[in-house]
Coordinates of C-alpha atoms in Angstrom, one line a residue:
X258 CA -82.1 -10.9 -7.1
X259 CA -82.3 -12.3 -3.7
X260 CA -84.7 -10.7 -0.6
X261 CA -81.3 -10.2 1.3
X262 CA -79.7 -8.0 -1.0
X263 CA -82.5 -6.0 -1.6
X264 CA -82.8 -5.6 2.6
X265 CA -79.1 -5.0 2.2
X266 CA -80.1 -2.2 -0.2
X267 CA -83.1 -1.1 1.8
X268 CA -80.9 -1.0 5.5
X269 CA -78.5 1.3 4.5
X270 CA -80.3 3.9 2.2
X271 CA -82.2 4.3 5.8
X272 CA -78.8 5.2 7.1
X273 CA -78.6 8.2 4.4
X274 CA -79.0 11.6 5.7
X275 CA -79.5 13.4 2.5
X276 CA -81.6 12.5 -1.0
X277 CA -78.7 12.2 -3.5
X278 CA -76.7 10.2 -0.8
X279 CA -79.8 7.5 -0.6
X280 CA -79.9 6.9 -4.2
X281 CA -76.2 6.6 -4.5
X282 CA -76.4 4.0 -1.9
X283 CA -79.2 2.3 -3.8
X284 CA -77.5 2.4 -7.4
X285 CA -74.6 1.2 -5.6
X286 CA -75.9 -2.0 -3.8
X287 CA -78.3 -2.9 -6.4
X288 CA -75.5 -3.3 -9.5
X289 CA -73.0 -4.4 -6.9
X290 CA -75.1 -6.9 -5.2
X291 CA -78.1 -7.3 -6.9
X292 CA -76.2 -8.0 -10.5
X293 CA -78.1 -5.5 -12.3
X294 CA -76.0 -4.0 -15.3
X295 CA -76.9 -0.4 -14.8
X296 CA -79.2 1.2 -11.8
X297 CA -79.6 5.1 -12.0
X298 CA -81.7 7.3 -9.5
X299 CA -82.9 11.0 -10.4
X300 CA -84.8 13.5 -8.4
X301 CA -87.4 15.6 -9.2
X302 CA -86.0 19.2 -8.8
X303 CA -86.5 22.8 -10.5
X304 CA -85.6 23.4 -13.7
X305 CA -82.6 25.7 -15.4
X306 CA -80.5 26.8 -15.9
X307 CA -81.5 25.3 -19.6
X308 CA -79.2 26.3 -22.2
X309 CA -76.9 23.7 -21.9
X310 CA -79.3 20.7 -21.3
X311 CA -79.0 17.9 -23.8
X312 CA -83.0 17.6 -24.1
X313 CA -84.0 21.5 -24.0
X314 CA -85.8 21.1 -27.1
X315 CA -88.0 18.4 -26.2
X316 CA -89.2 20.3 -23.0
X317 CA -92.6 21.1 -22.4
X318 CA -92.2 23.0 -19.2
X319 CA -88.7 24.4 -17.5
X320 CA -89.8 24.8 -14.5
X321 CA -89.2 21.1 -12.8
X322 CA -87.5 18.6 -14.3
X323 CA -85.4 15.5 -13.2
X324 CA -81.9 15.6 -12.0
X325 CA -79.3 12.6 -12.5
X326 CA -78.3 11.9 -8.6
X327 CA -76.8 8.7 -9.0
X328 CA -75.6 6.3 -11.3
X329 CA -73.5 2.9 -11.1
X330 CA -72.9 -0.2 -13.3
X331 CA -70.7 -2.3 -15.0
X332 CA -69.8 -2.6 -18.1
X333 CA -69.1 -5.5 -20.3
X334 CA -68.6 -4.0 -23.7
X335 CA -66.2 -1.5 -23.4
X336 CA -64.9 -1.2 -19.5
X337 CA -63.3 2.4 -20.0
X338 CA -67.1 3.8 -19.6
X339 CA -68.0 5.7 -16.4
X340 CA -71.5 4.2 -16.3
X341 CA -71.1 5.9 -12.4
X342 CA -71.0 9.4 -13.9
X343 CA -74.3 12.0 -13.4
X344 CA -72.9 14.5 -16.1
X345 CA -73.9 12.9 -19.5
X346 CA -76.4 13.1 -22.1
X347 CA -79.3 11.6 -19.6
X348 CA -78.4 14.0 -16.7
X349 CA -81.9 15.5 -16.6
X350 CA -85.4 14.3 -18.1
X351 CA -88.0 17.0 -18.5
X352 CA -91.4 15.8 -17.0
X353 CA -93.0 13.6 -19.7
X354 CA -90.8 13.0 -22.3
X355 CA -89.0 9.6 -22.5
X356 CA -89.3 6.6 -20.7
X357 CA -87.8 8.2 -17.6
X358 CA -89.5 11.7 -17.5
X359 CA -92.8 8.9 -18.7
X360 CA -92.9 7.5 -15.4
X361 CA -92.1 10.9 -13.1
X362 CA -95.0 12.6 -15.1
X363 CA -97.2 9.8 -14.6
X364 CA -96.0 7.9 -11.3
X365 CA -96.8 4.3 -13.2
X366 CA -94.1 1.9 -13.2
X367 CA -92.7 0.6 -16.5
X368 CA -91.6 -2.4 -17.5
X369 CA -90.0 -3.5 -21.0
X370 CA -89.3 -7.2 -20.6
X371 CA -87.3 -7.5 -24.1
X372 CA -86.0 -4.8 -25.3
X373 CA -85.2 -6.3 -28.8
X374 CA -88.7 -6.7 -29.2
X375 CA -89.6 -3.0 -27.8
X376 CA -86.7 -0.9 -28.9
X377 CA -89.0 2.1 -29.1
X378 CA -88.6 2.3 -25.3
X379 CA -85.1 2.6 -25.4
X380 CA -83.0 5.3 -26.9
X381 CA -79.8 3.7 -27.4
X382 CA -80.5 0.0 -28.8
X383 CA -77.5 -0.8 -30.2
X384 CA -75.4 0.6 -26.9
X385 CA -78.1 -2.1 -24.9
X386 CA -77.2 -4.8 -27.6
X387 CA -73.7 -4.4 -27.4
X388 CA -73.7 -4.7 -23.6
X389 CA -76.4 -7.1 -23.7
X390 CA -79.2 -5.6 -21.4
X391 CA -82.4 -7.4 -22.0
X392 CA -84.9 -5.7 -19.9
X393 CA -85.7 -1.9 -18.5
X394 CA -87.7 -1.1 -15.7
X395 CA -88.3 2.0 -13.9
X396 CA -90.2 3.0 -10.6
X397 CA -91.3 6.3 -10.0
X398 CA -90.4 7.4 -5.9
X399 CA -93.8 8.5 -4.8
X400 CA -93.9 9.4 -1.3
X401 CA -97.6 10.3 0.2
X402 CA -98.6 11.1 -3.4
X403 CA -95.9 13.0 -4.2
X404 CA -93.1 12.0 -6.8
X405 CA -90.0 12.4 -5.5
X406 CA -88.2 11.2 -8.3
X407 CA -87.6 7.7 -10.7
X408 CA -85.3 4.5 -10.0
X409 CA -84.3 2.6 -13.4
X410 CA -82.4 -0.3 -14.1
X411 CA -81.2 -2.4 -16.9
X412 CA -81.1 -6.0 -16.6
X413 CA -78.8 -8.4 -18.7
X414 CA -80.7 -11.8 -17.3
X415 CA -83.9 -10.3 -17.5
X416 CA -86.7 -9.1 -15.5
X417 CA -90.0 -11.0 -15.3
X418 CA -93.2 -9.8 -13.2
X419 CA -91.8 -11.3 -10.0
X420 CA -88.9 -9.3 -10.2
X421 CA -90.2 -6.4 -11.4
X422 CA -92.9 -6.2 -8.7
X423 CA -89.5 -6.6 -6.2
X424 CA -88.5 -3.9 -7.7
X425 CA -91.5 -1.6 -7.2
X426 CA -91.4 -2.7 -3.7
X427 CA -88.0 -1.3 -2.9
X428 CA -88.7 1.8 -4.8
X429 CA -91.1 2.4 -2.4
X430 CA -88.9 2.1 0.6
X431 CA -86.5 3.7 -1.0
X432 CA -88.7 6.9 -1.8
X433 CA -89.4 7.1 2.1
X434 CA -85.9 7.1 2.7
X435 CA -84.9 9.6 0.5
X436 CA -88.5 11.8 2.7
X437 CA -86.2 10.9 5.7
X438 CA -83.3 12.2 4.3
X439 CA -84.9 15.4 3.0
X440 CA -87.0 16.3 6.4
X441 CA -83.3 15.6 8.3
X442 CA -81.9 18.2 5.8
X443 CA -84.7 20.4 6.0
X444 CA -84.2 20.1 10.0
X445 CA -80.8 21.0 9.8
X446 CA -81.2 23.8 7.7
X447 CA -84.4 25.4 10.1
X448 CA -81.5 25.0 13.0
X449 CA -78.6 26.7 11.3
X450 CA -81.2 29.5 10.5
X451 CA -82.4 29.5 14.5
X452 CA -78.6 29.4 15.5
X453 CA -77.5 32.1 13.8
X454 CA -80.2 34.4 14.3
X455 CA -79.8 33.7 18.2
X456 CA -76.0 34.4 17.7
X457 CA -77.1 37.7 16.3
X458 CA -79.6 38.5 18.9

């Protein structure tokens, strides 16, 4: 992973004017440029309605959980998969549970170098053999101390502490762009409000 595609990456999630928009964007340029085999990017957001989420049973609290924003990839195994839809069995994490929800509840990167040797990480192994991802690693967003959400990626050549420590370094500018993005929405929102109440007035 060269330092030009991740300032590829980093340049135009700064261009994004709202949260699920930067981490398509990243997702995007990281499997597209990067030559990562899967990138994924959820945000932290309230929880329900429950009933039909796939991990209901394992959560410990419904009232924040993490929402699939963005996924891209490309798969080698069977090329009929949608590894770009947000709508499948992974579309949320509850706070804690799994490696993803792990690393929102906790705001600790992760890092599983071979996953052959740490399947317990992973919750499909033979989907990651078959495709032939080696390594996981996923960065919690945190802006000013705040967890905005989690970027993970799998890796078929690998991912060693150089890269992974890249990799923490873009989820960092990353999680201030998706800040940007939600203060701009926030913005708009507070002048829609101001516009039609002067409209009323």
């Amino acid at each position: 992973m060269s330092d030009d595609a991740l300032l590829q990456v980093a340049l135009a999630a700064a261009e994004a004017r709202e949260p699920a928009a930067v981490l398509r964007t990243v997702v995007g340029c990281l499997t597209g440029n990067a030559g990562l085999a899967l990138a994924r990017g959820w945000l932290v957001g309230p929880g329900g309605p429950c009933d039909a989420c796939p991990m209901r049973d394992e959560c410990p609290d419904r009232t924040r959980c993490l929402h699939l924003a963005a996924s891209a990839g490309n798969p080698h195994h069977d090329e009929r998969e949608r590894w770009a839809r947000i709508d499948g069995d992974f579309r949320r994490f509850p706070l804690g549970v799994r490696k993803v929800g792990h690393v929102a509840a906790t705001g600790e990167s992760l890092l599983v170098e071979d996953i052959e040797r740490d399947a317990a990480w992973i919750a499909r192994p033979d989907w990651a053999r078959a495709e032939g991802i080696k390594s996981f690693a996923g960065h919690a967003l945190v802006f000013h101390g705040e967890v905005l959400g989690v970027l993970a990626v799998f890796c078929r050549d690998g991912i060693g502490p150089a890269k992974f420590e890249q990799l923490r370094g873009f989820a960092a500018q990353a999680a201030v762009a998706i800040a940007n993005a939600r203060a701009f929405e926030e913005l708009a929102q507070l002048r829609e409000r101001l516009e039609r109440e002067r409209d009323y007035l």
